Coordinates of C-alpha atoms and ligand atoms in Angstrom, one line a residue:
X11 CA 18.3 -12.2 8.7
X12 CA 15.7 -12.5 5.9
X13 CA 15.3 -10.8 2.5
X14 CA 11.6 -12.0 2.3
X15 CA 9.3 -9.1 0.8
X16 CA 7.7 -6.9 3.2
X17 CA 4.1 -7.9 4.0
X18 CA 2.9 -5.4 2.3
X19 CA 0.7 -5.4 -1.5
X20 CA 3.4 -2.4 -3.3
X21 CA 5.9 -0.5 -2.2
X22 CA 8.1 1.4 -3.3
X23 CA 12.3 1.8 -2.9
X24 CA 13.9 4.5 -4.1
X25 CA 17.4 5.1 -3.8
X26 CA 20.5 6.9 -6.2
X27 CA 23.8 8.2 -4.9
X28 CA 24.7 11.2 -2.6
X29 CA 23.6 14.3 -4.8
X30 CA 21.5 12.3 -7.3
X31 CA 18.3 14.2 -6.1
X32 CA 16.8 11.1 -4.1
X33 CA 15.3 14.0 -1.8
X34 CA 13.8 16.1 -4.7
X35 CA 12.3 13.2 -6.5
X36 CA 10.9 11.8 -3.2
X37 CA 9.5 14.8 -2.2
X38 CA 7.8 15.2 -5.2
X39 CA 6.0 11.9 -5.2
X40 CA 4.8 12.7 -1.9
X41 CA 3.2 15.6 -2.8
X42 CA 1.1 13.8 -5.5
X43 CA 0.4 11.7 -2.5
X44 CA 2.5 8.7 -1.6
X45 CA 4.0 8.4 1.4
X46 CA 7.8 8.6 2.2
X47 CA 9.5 6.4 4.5
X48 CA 13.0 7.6 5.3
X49 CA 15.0 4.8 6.1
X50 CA 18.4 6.9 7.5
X51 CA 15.6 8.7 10.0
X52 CA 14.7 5.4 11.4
X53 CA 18.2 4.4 11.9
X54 CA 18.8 7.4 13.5
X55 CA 16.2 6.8 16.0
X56 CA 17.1 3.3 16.8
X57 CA 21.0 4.3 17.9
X58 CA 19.6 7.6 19.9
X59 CA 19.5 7.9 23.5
X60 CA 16.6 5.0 24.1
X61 CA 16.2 3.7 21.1
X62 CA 15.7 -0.3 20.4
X63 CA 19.2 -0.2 19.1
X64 CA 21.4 0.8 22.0
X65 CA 20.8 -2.2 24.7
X66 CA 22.7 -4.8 21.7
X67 CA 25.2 -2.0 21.2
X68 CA 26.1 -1.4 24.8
X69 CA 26.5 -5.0 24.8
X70 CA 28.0 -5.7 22.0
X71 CA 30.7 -2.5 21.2
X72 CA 31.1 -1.5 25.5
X73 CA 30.5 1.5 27.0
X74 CA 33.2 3.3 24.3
X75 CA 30.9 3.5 21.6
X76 CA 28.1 4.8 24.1
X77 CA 27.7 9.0 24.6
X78 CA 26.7 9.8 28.1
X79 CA 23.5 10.6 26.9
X80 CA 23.1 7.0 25.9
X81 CA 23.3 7.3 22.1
X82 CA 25.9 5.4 19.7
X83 CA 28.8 7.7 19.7
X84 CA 28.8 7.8 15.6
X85 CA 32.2 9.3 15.1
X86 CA 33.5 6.1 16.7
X87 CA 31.6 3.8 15.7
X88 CA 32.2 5.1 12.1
X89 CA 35.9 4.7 12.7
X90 CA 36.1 1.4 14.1
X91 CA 33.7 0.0 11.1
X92 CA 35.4 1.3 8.1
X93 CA 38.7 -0.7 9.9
X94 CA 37.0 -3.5 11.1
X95 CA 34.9 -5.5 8.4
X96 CA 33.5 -7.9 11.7
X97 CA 32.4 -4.9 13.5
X98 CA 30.6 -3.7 10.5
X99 CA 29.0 -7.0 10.5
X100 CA 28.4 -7.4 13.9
X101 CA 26.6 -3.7 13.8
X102 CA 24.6 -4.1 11.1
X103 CA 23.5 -7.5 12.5
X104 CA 22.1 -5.7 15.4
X105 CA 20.3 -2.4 13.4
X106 CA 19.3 -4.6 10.1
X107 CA 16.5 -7.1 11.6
X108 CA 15.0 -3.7 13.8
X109 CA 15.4 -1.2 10.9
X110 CA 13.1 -3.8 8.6
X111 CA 10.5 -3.9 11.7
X112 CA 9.9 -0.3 12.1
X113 CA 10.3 0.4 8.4
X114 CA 7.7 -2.0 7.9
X115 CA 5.8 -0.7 10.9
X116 CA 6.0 2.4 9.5
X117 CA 4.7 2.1 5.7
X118 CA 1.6 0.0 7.4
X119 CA 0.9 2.6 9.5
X120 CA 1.0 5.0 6.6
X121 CA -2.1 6.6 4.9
X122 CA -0.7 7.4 1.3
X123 CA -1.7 5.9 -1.5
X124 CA 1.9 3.7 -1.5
X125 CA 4.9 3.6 0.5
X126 CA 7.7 4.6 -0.9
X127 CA 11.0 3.3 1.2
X128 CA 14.1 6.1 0.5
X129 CA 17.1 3.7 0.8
X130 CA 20.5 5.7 0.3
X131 CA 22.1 2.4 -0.2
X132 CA 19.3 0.1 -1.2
X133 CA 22.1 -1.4 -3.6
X134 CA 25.3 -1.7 -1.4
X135 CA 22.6 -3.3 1.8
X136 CA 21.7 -6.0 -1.1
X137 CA 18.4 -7.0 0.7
X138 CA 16.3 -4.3 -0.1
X139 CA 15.4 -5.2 -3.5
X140 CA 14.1 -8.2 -2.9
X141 CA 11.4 -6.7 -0.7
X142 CA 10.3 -3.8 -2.9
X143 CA 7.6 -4.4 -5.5
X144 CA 10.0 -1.7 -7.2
X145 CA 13.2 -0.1 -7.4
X146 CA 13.2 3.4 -8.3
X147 CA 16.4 5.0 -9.1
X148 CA 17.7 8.5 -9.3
X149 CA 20.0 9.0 -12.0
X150 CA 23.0 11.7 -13.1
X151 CA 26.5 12.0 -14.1
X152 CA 29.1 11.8 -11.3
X153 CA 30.1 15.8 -12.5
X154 CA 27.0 16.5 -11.0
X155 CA 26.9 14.9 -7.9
X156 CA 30.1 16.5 -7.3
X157 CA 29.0 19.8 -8.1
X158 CA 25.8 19.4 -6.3
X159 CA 26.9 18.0 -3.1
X160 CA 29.9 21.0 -2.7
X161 CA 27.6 23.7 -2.9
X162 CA 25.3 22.1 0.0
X163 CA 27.8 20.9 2.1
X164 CA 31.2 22.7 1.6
X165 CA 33.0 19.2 1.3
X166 CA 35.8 19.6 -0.9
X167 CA 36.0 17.5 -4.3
X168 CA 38.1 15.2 -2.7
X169 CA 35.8 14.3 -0.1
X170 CA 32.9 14.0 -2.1
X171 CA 34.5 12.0 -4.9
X172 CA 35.5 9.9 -1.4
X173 CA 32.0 9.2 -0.2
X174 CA 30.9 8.4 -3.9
X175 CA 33.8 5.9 -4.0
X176 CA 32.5 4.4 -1.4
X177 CA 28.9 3.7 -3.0
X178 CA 27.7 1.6 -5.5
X179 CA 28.6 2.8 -9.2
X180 CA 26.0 4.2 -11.5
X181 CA 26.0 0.9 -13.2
X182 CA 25.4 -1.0 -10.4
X183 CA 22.2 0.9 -9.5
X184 CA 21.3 1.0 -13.1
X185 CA 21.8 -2.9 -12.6
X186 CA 18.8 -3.2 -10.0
X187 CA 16.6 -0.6 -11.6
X188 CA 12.9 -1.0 -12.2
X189 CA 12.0 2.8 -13.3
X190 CA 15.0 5.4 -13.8
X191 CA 14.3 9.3 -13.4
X192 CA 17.2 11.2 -15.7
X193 CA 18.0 14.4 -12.6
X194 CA 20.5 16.2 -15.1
X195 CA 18.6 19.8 -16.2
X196 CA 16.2 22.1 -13.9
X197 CA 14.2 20.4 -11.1
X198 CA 10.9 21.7 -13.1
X199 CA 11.7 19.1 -16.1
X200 CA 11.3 16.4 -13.7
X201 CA 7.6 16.6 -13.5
X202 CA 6.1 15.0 -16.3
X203 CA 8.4 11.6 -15.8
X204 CA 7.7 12.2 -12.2
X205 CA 3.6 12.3 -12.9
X206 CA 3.7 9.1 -15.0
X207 CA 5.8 7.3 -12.4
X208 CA 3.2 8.2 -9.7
X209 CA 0.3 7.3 -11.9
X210 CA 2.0 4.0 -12.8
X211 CA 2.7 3.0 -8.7
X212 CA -1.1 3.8 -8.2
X213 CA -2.7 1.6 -10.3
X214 CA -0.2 -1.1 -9.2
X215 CA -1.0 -0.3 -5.7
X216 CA -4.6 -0.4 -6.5
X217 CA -4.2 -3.8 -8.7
X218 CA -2.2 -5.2 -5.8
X219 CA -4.8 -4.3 -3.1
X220 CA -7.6 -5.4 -4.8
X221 CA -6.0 -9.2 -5.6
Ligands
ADP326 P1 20.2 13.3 -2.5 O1 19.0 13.2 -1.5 O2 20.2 12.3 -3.5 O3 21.5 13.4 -1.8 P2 19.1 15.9 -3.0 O4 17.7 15.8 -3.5 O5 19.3 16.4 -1.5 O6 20.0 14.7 -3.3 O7 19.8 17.0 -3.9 C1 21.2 17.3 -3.6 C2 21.3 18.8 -3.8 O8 21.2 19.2 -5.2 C3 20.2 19.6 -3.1 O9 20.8 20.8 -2.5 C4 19.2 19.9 -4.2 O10 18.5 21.1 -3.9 C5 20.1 20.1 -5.4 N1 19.5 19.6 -6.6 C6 18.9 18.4 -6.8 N2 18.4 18.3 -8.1 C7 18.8 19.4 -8.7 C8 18.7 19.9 -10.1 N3 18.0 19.2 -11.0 N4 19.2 21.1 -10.4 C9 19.9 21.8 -9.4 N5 20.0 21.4 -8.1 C10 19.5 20.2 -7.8

């Protein structure tokens, strides 16, 4: 598996932890016109029934981790990778290579003025930023997260503060950042930073086109 940057002039990768406001802040850029790539969509498609995913899996994982309608039965795939570290490996050995060709596929198919590339764990997956021209990340404190990702889901705290466990610390994104967008008042402040980050990605889309 490569790191090598996507063959593309800019892009875009923007990631932040569950409840950061990844969403929000994406959806805002594309309104002033970039184009969103949702990296979680495409993996969802490759492990449905028929997607590119499923022939390695069947062959790989057996019939078990197979739904009758020919999708990756999640829940047990989920299981057997958070005990098995080889699985894990051998899974993400199968989606990784397929997930950077339609990803790929998908930003040079796209009409925006750049791609952006929405990575919910563009840290953790380590490869990621390497191929970006930048790494965008959406910043708050943990309280919020929590707080945030209860009142959309129901999780309890517990099961939150779990899943955040799980993901790279605010540090460590911080640690990879290019630009940093501060989600921690009303969704309205968020448009001036959000207007200079778009007019700074088009003129390096532009400069990067044009070499
Ligand atoms: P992510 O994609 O990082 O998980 P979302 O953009 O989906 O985060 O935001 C998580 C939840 O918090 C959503 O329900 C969203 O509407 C809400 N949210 C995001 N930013 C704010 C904010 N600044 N103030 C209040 N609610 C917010």
């Amino acid at each position: 598996m490569t790191s090598a940057p996507l063959r593309l002039p800019f892009s875009v990768g923007l990631t932040g932890g569950i409840g950061s406001g990844k969403s929000l802040v994406a959806d805002m850029l594309a309104e002033r016109g970039a184009s969103l790539i949702d990296t979680d969509r495409i993996a969802h498609a490759l492990t449905a029934p028929g997607g590119a995913a499923m022939p390695g899996i069947r062959e790989q994982f057996g019939d078990d981790y197979v739904t009758p309608e020919g999708a990756m039965d999640r829940d047990r795939m989920r299981q057997r990778v958070f005990s098995d570290p080889d699985a894990k490996k051998q899974l993400e050995a199968i989606l990784h290579p397929l997930i950077r060709v339609e990803t790929e596929r998908a930003a040079q198919r796209a009409s925006g003025l750049y791609p952006i590339f929405v990575v919910p764990l563009l840290v953790e997956s380590g490869k990621w930023a390497d191929r970006v021209s930048r790494v965008l990340v959406v910043d708050c404190p943990e309280s919020l997260q929590v707080e945030r990702v209860m009142r959309r889901s129901g999780l309890t705290q517990e099961q939150v503060l779990a899943i955040m466990a799980a993901q790279a610390t605010r540090e460590q994104r911080l640690a990879v950042a290019d630009d940093v967008i501060v989600n921690d008042r009303d969704p309205a402040a968020l448009a001036p930073e959000v207007d200079r980050l778009h007019a700074l990605y088009s003129s390096l889309a532009r400069a990067a086109s044009n070499q």
